[in-house]
Short mmCIF file of C-alpha atoms and ligand atoms in Angstrom, two decimals:
data_model
loop_
_atom_site.label_atom_id
_atom_site.label_comp_id
_atom_site.label_asym_id
_atom_site.label_seq_id
_atom_site.Cartn_x
_atom_site.Cartn_y
_atom_site.Cartn_z
CA MET A 79 27.64 81.49 -65.78
CA ALA A 80 31.01 82.75 -64.57
CA THR A 81 31.59 83.20 -60.85
CA MET A 82 33.69 85.32 -58.69
CA ARG A 83 34.85 85.58 -55.12
CA ALA A 84 33.18 88.13 -52.93
CA ALA A 85 33.55 89.00 -49.25
CA ARG A 86 29.99 89.29 -47.96
CA LEU A 87 28.45 90.48 -44.67
CA HIS A 88 25.77 87.97 -43.80
CA GLU A 89 24.94 89.41 -40.53
CA ALA A 90 25.83 92.79 -38.97
CA GLY A 91 28.79 92.78 -36.63
CA LYS A 92 29.88 89.24 -37.82
CA PRO A 93 32.90 88.59 -39.91
CA PHE A 94 32.73 88.47 -43.76
CA HIS A 95 32.38 85.27 -45.65
CA ILE A 96 34.29 84.58 -48.77
CA ASP A 97 31.44 83.50 -51.11
CA GLU A 98 31.37 82.34 -54.78
CA ILE A 99 28.78 84.15 -56.54
CA ASP A 100 27.81 84.95 -60.13
CA VAL A 101 29.75 87.64 -61.95
CA PRO A 102 27.05 90.37 -62.54
CA GLU A 103 25.73 91.41 -65.90
CA PRO A 104 25.87 95.15 -66.27
CA ARG A 105 22.47 96.76 -66.83
CA GLN A 106 22.11 98.59 -70.25
CA GLY A 107 24.44 101.50 -70.38
CA ASP A 108 26.40 100.34 -67.36
CA VAL A 109 29.88 99.02 -67.26
CA LEU A 110 31.63 95.91 -65.59
CA VAL A 111 34.71 96.69 -63.64
CA GLN A 112 37.26 94.08 -62.57
CA VAL A 113 38.20 95.26 -59.17
CA LYS A 114 41.96 95.47 -58.42
CA THR A 115 41.88 97.04 -55.00
CA CYS A 116 39.51 98.37 -52.39
CA GLY A 117 40.43 100.55 -49.39
CA VAL A 118 39.71 99.72 -45.73
CA ILE A 119 39.16 102.52 -43.31
CA PRO A 120 38.87 102.64 -39.59
CA ASN A 121 35.15 103.71 -39.58
CA MET A 122 34.23 100.54 -41.47
CA ASN A 123 34.24 98.36 -38.28
CA ALA A 124 31.52 100.70 -36.91
CA ILE A 125 29.43 100.72 -40.18
CA VAL A 126 29.31 96.98 -40.59
CA SER A 127 28.54 96.61 -36.77
CA GLY A 128 25.08 97.98 -37.74
CA LYS A 129 24.84 99.81 -34.39
CA PHE A 130 24.61 103.30 -35.77
CA TRP A 131 22.30 105.50 -37.67
CA HIS A 132 23.34 104.18 -41.12
CA HIS A 133 21.13 101.79 -43.13
CA LEU A 134 23.00 98.86 -44.23
CA PRO A 135 22.40 97.12 -47.54
CA PRO A 136 20.23 94.00 -47.67
CA MET A 137 22.25 90.92 -46.75
CA PRO A 138 24.14 88.99 -47.70
CA ALA A 139 25.88 92.31 -48.87
CA VAL A 140 29.10 92.72 -50.78
CA ILE A 141 30.89 95.42 -48.73
CA GLY A 142 33.73 97.63 -49.85
CA LEU A 143 33.60 101.38 -50.14
CA ASP A 144 36.50 102.44 -52.43
CA ALA A 145 37.12 100.30 -55.28
CA ALA A 146 39.69 100.90 -58.09
CA GLY A 147 40.05 98.56 -61.20
CA ILE A 148 39.85 98.06 -64.87
CA VAL A 149 36.82 98.46 -67.04
CA ALA A 150 36.16 94.81 -68.26
CA LYS A 151 33.06 95.50 -70.30
CA ALA A 152 32.02 98.91 -71.67
CA PRO A 153 28.63 99.78 -73.11
CA ALA A 154 28.38 100.05 -76.81
CA GLY A 155 28.29 103.50 -78.37
CA ARG A 156 30.24 105.39 -75.72
CA SER A 157 33.50 106.77 -76.74
CA ASP A 158 34.61 108.16 -73.46
CA ILE A 159 34.76 105.02 -71.59
CA ARG A 160 36.68 101.86 -73.01
CA GLU A 161 37.59 98.33 -71.91
CA GLY A 162 41.02 98.44 -70.20
CA ASP A 163 40.48 101.98 -68.84
CA ARG A 164 41.84 102.20 -65.25
CA VAL A 165 39.26 103.69 -62.94
CA TYR A 166 38.29 104.68 -59.54
CA VAL A 167 34.64 103.84 -58.68
CA ASN A 168 33.03 106.72 -56.77
CA PRO A 169 30.70 104.92 -54.45
CA PHE A 170 28.39 107.94 -53.99
CA LEU A 171 24.97 107.15 -55.27
CA ASN A 172 22.29 109.88 -55.52
CA CYS A 173 18.60 109.41 -56.12
CA GLY A 174 18.36 111.65 -59.23
CA GLN A 175 14.81 112.75 -58.25
CA CYS A 176 14.81 114.80 -55.09
CA HIS A 177 14.89 118.67 -54.89
CA TYR A 178 18.69 118.67 -54.64
CA CYS A 179 19.33 116.31 -57.46
CA ARG A 180 16.83 118.13 -59.75
CA SER A 181 18.70 121.44 -58.68
CA GLY A 182 21.91 119.98 -59.96
CA THR A 183 23.36 119.58 -56.30
CA ALA A 184 23.81 115.77 -56.30
CA LEU A 185 26.02 115.87 -53.27
CA LEU A 186 23.25 117.35 -51.19
CA CYS A 187 20.83 114.42 -52.23
CA SER A 188 18.46 113.76 -49.39
CA ASP A 189 18.32 110.04 -50.15
CA ALA A 190 21.99 109.21 -51.08
CA ALA A 191 24.03 106.06 -50.33
CA LEU A 192 27.44 104.84 -50.49
CA ARG A 193 27.97 101.72 -52.52
CA GLY A 194 29.13 98.68 -50.58
CA TYR A 195 28.58 100.63 -47.36
CA PHE A 196 25.21 102.28 -46.33
CA GLY A 197 22.39 104.32 -47.10
CA PHE A 198 21.94 107.80 -45.44
CA THR A 199 18.18 107.12 -45.23
CA PRO A 200 16.04 103.96 -45.77
CA ARG A 201 15.10 105.24 -49.29
CA GLY A 202 18.80 105.93 -50.01
CA ALA A 203 19.50 102.24 -49.13
CA GLN A 204 17.27 101.21 -51.88
CA LEU A 205 19.67 102.69 -54.40
CA LEU A 206 21.95 99.80 -53.30
CA ASP A 207 19.63 97.48 -55.09
CA ASP A 208 20.62 98.88 -58.41
CA TYR A 209 24.35 98.73 -57.46
CA PRO A 210 24.64 95.94 -55.00
CA TYR A 211 28.37 95.26 -55.36
CA GLY A 212 30.85 96.87 -53.20
CA GLY A 213 34.64 96.68 -53.73
CA PHE A 214 35.27 93.43 -51.79
CA ALA A 215 34.30 91.30 -55.02
CA GLU A 216 36.28 90.54 -58.22
CA TYR A 217 33.73 92.47 -60.31
CA LEU A 218 31.19 95.20 -59.83
CA THR A 219 28.73 96.91 -62.08
CA ALA A 220 28.62 100.82 -62.30
CA SER A 221 27.26 103.64 -64.18
CA PRO A 222 29.91 105.27 -66.37
CA ASP A 223 28.93 108.44 -64.40
CA HIS A 224 30.43 106.83 -61.27
CA LEU A 225 33.90 106.39 -62.80
CA VAL A 226 36.94 108.51 -62.53
CA LYS A 227 39.71 107.69 -64.76
CA LEU A 228 43.08 107.01 -63.19
CA PRO A 229 46.10 108.13 -65.16
CA PRO A 230 49.14 105.68 -65.40
CA ARG A 231 51.04 107.12 -62.45
CA VAL A 232 48.15 106.79 -59.98
CA THR A 233 48.40 103.31 -58.53
CA PHE A 234 45.37 101.16 -57.58
CA GLU A 235 46.53 101.32 -54.05
CA GLN A 236 46.25 105.06 -54.11
CA GLY A 237 42.89 104.72 -55.96
CA GLY A 238 41.63 102.53 -53.12
CA ARG A 239 42.25 105.54 -50.79
CA PHE A 240 40.40 108.10 -52.90
CA GLY A 241 37.19 108.17 -50.78
CA TYR A 242 38.97 109.59 -47.68
CA LEU A 243 41.50 111.68 -49.64
CA GLY A 244 38.53 113.23 -51.67
CA THR A 245 36.66 113.87 -48.43
CA SER A 246 39.71 115.90 -47.10
CA PHE A 247 40.21 117.48 -50.39
CA ALA A 248 36.67 118.75 -50.46
CA ALA A 249 36.85 120.00 -46.97
CA LEU A 250 39.91 122.06 -47.80
CA ARG A 251 38.25 123.55 -50.77
CA ARG A 252 35.02 124.30 -48.95
CA GLY A 253 37.05 126.23 -46.31
CA GLY A 254 38.95 128.11 -49.12
CA ALA A 255 42.46 126.76 -48.15
CA GLY A 256 45.12 127.37 -50.68
CA ALA A 257 48.30 129.44 -51.17
CA GLY A 258 48.78 131.79 -48.28
CA SER A 259 46.30 130.09 -45.96
CA TRP A 260 47.04 128.96 -42.50
CA ILE A 261 45.12 125.89 -41.56
CA ALA A 262 44.68 123.61 -38.50
CA LEU A 263 43.69 119.99 -38.40
CA HIS A 264 41.97 118.65 -35.36
CA GLY A 265 42.89 114.85 -35.48
CA ILE A 266 45.79 115.29 -37.69
CA THR A 267 47.11 111.70 -37.35
CA GLY A 268 44.22 109.78 -38.72
CA THR A 269 43.27 108.66 -42.13
CA LEU A 270 41.48 112.02 -42.96
CA GLY A 271 44.07 114.12 -41.19
CA VAL A 272 47.19 112.65 -42.88
CA GLY A 273 45.35 112.90 -46.31
CA ALA A 274 44.57 116.49 -45.50
CA VAL A 275 48.25 117.30 -44.80
CA LEU A 276 49.51 115.72 -48.18
CA LEU A 277 46.73 117.68 -49.98
CA SER A 278 47.42 121.01 -48.19
CA LEU A 279 51.15 120.60 -49.12
CA ALA A 280 50.00 120.23 -52.70
CA MET A 281 47.56 123.09 -52.63
CA GLY A 282 50.14 125.55 -51.46
CA VAL A 283 48.86 126.07 -47.89
CA THR A 284 51.65 128.09 -46.16
CA ARG A 285 51.28 126.85 -42.68
CA ILE A 286 49.77 123.57 -41.59
CA LEU A 287 49.12 123.03 -37.90
CA GLY A 288 47.55 120.08 -36.17
CA TRP A 289 47.19 118.12 -33.12
CA ALA A 290 46.32 114.52 -31.86
CA ARG A 291 47.63 112.06 -29.37
CA ASN A 292 49.88 109.68 -31.28
CA ARG A 293 53.37 111.34 -30.94
CA ASP A 294 55.11 108.95 -33.40
CA VAL A 295 52.71 109.95 -36.11
CA LEU A 296 52.95 113.60 -35.15
CA ALA A 297 56.69 113.50 -35.52
CA ARG A 298 56.51 111.80 -38.88
CA LEU A 299 54.09 114.50 -40.05
CA LYS A 300 56.27 117.30 -39.05
CA SER A 301 59.16 115.73 -40.84
CA LEU A 302 57.32 115.97 -44.19
CA SER A 303 57.91 119.64 -44.25
CA PRO A 304 59.33 121.01 -40.95
CA GLU A 305 59.10 124.68 -42.25
CA ARG A 306 55.42 124.44 -43.04
CA ILE A 307 54.06 121.75 -40.56
CA ASP A 308 53.91 122.01 -36.80
CA THR A 309 52.26 119.52 -34.56
CA LEU A 310 51.14 119.31 -30.97
CA ALA A 311 50.41 116.47 -28.69
CA LEU A 312 46.94 117.20 -27.25
CA GLY A 313 47.32 118.43 -23.74
CA ASP A 314 50.86 119.68 -24.00
CA ALA A 315 49.78 123.24 -24.48
CA PRO A 316 46.53 125.23 -24.63
CA LEU A 317 45.51 125.09 -28.21
CA LYS A 318 44.61 128.81 -28.71
CA ASP A 319 47.93 129.98 -27.37
CA TRP A 320 49.85 127.43 -29.39
CA VAL A 321 48.12 128.33 -32.70
CA ARG A 322 48.39 132.16 -32.12
CA GLU A 323 52.11 131.90 -31.45
CA ARG A 324 52.43 130.57 -35.02
CA THR A 325 50.02 132.81 -36.77
CA GLU A 326 50.98 136.37 -35.87
CA GLY A 327 48.67 136.26 -32.96
CA VAL A 328 45.33 135.95 -34.88
CA GLY A 329 44.58 132.16 -35.56
CA VAL A 330 43.94 130.10 -38.58
CA ASP A 331 41.91 130.68 -41.74
CA VAL A 332 40.46 127.23 -41.79
CA LEU A 333 39.99 124.52 -39.10
CA VAL A 334 39.19 121.04 -40.26
CA ASP A 335 37.66 118.72 -37.69
CA CYS A 336 38.69 115.08 -38.39
CA THR A 337 37.69 113.69 -35.16
CA GLY A 338 37.68 109.98 -35.10
CA ARG A 339 34.57 107.98 -33.95
CA GLY A 340 34.15 108.13 -30.29
CA GLY A 341 36.19 111.34 -29.92
CA PRO A 342 35.19 113.77 -27.34
CA ALA A 343 33.65 117.24 -28.01
CA ALA A 344 35.47 119.27 -25.52
CA PRO A 345 38.79 119.60 -27.43
CA VAL A 346 36.76 120.43 -30.58
CA ALA A 347 35.05 123.16 -28.72
CA GLU A 348 38.48 124.38 -27.56
CA ALA A 349 39.72 124.17 -31.18
CA VAL A 350 37.11 126.65 -32.36
CA ASN A 351 39.02 129.36 -30.49
CA CYS A 352 42.03 128.70 -32.90
CA LEU A 353 40.17 130.38 -35.76
CA LYS A 354 40.92 133.88 -36.72
CA ARG A 355 38.22 136.40 -37.27
CA GLY A 356 36.33 135.42 -40.52
CA GLY A 357 37.60 131.94 -40.25
CA VAL A 358 35.83 128.68 -41.40
CA MET A 359 35.52 125.44 -39.47
CA VAL A 360 34.74 122.45 -41.68
CA ASN A 361 33.50 119.20 -40.11
CA ILE A 362 34.30 115.94 -41.92
CA GLY A 363 34.87 113.90 -38.66
CA ALA A 364 32.83 111.52 -36.74
CA LEU A 365 32.12 113.70 -33.63
CA ALA A 366 28.76 112.26 -32.37
CA GLU A 367 28.50 114.34 -29.11
CA PRO A 368 26.75 117.77 -29.10
CA LEU A 369 29.24 120.58 -29.47
CA ALA A 370 28.90 123.66 -27.40
CA LEU A 371 29.40 126.75 -29.68
CA ASN A 372 29.11 130.42 -28.55
CA PRO A 373 26.76 132.22 -31.01
CA THR A 374 28.05 135.56 -29.99
CA GLN A 375 31.64 134.54 -30.84
CA PHE A 376 30.49 133.38 -34.25
CA MET A 377 28.52 136.66 -34.81
CA THR A 378 31.17 139.11 -33.54
CA ALA A 379 34.10 137.34 -35.27
CA ALA A 380 31.95 136.43 -38.34
CA LEU A 381 32.98 132.72 -38.02
CA GLN A 382 31.47 129.91 -40.00
CA TYR A 383 30.88 126.37 -38.98
CA ARG A 384 29.97 124.01 -41.86
CA GLY A 385 29.78 120.29 -42.78
CA SER A 386 31.21 118.75 -45.89
CA ASN A 387 30.05 115.30 -47.01
CA TRP A 388 32.00 113.35 -49.64
CA PHE A 389 33.20 115.07 -52.82
CA ALA A 390 32.36 115.43 -56.51
CA ASN A 391 33.65 113.25 -59.28
CA ALA A 392 35.40 116.30 -60.73
CA GLU A 393 37.25 116.75 -57.45
CA ALA A 394 38.39 113.15 -57.62
CA ALA A 395 39.56 113.77 -61.26
CA LEU A 396 41.53 116.88 -59.95
CA MET A 397 43.32 114.76 -57.40
CA ALA A 398 44.09 112.09 -60.03
CA GLU A 399 45.72 114.76 -62.21
CA MET A 400 47.55 116.31 -59.20
CA ILE A 401 49.18 112.84 -58.50
CA GLU A 402 49.79 112.18 -62.12
CA VAL A 403 51.89 115.44 -62.62
CA GLY A 404 53.63 115.23 -59.25
CA VAL A 405 51.95 118.07 -57.46
CA LEU A 406 50.21 115.74 -55.01
CA ASP A 407 52.82 113.43 -53.45
CA LEU A 408 51.25 110.36 -51.99
CA SER A 409 54.63 108.44 -51.52
CA PRO A 410 54.58 108.92 -47.75
CA LEU A 411 51.56 106.55 -47.46
CA GLN A 412 52.57 103.03 -46.69
CA PRO A 413 50.48 100.36 -48.33
CA ARG A 414 49.31 97.54 -46.20
CA ILE A 415 48.03 94.99 -48.62
CA TYR A 416 45.75 92.10 -47.80
CA PRO A 417 44.32 89.41 -50.10
CA LEU A 418 40.54 89.30 -50.29
CA GLU A 419 40.61 86.35 -47.90
CA GLY A 420 42.40 88.64 -45.36
CA VAL A 421 39.66 91.28 -45.24
CA ASN A 422 38.67 90.42 -41.76
CA GLN A 423 42.27 90.54 -40.68
CA ALA A 424 42.55 94.09 -42.20
CA LEU A 425 39.52 95.22 -40.27
CA ALA A 426 40.87 93.80 -37.11
CA ASP A 427 44.35 95.40 -37.60
CA ILE A 428 42.90 98.83 -38.46
CA LYS A 429 41.07 98.77 -35.11
CA GLU A 430 44.68 99.38 -33.57
CA ARG A 431 44.58 102.85 -35.17
CA PRO A 432 48.03 102.83 -36.44
CA GLY A 433 47.59 106.32 -37.90
CA GLY A 434 46.85 107.76 -41.40
CA PHE A 435 50.14 106.92 -43.05
CA ASP A 436 49.16 103.20 -43.17
CA ASN A 437 46.99 102.70 -46.29
CA PHE A 438 44.87 99.52 -45.75
CA VAL A 439 44.12 98.01 -48.99
CA VAL A 440 42.61 94.72 -50.11
CA ALA A 441 44.15 93.50 -53.28
CA VAL A 442 41.04 91.87 -54.86
CA SER A 443 42.18 90.48 -58.13
ZN1 LIG B 182 18.45 113.02 -54.65
#
């Protein structure tokens, strides 16, 4: 039996072990993927701590949310997936049986899980038994339905960022952002925020406003497109006034909340006042505190507040094509590449919150 290296979590909150384990045999109809890269994101430290509401996979667990690699073994009889294909492995697993899955809305699955990460419910965590390999292993098994093909110009380092890019992309689409839109990003300097800026530029958003605390990253964001992007260090000015000065006095069409874990609710509540009448606020952040909203304001100004969780494979495929043809420029992202043995160091380094331009990637094989 061939073996492979895998970084496994043996106990919540403890460092990963590099273990030598058997290369998995794909189930009938599934593929074997040789993992090239797997992304690391700031929230991963919180997830593997086991201290939050998420349901971790049974341990020892191969963690790793966002894998990209090469199909090493394809099932016979499928013409759409071949050995050698470059792919992103979408970690979203849905149960296939609940009301939402039966209704064709898999992203709303009530018992979903993210491979190599966690289940949203205990039943969701059971889905991880079928696909127990996250991206911090040299090989993983997947259903062909989980794969998104990566065209030649999409690098594996970029593929390892697709989870957070896709989350930002879906939020912008749910909010209706596009050509002519004015948008605001709460927490613009983080992994979700920087991705949302690059995607907004690609989607033709006219004016991209955002605020956070890291002045260096704010300045770098502004320099990407000084005419379209404006940034504010939180606390330097009242948000509502600052936004209205830049939007004909009315506010933005879309506000995306990219609050990092542990962020406070008060500035998010203040940010709600930056929406124009009929505007949409989309939450993809990790704000855990209750948020005080004024229902009268939402009624009279016809505002919407909605959540957005992950993204569809079709959206990942759209992103891949946008990169391939040069619409979406990810060149401002700076890869910070670690070997598999350096995964614990990557998790330690990302705790410093260097900002979303740094693309933390484990080069697995
Ligand atoms: Zn379901």
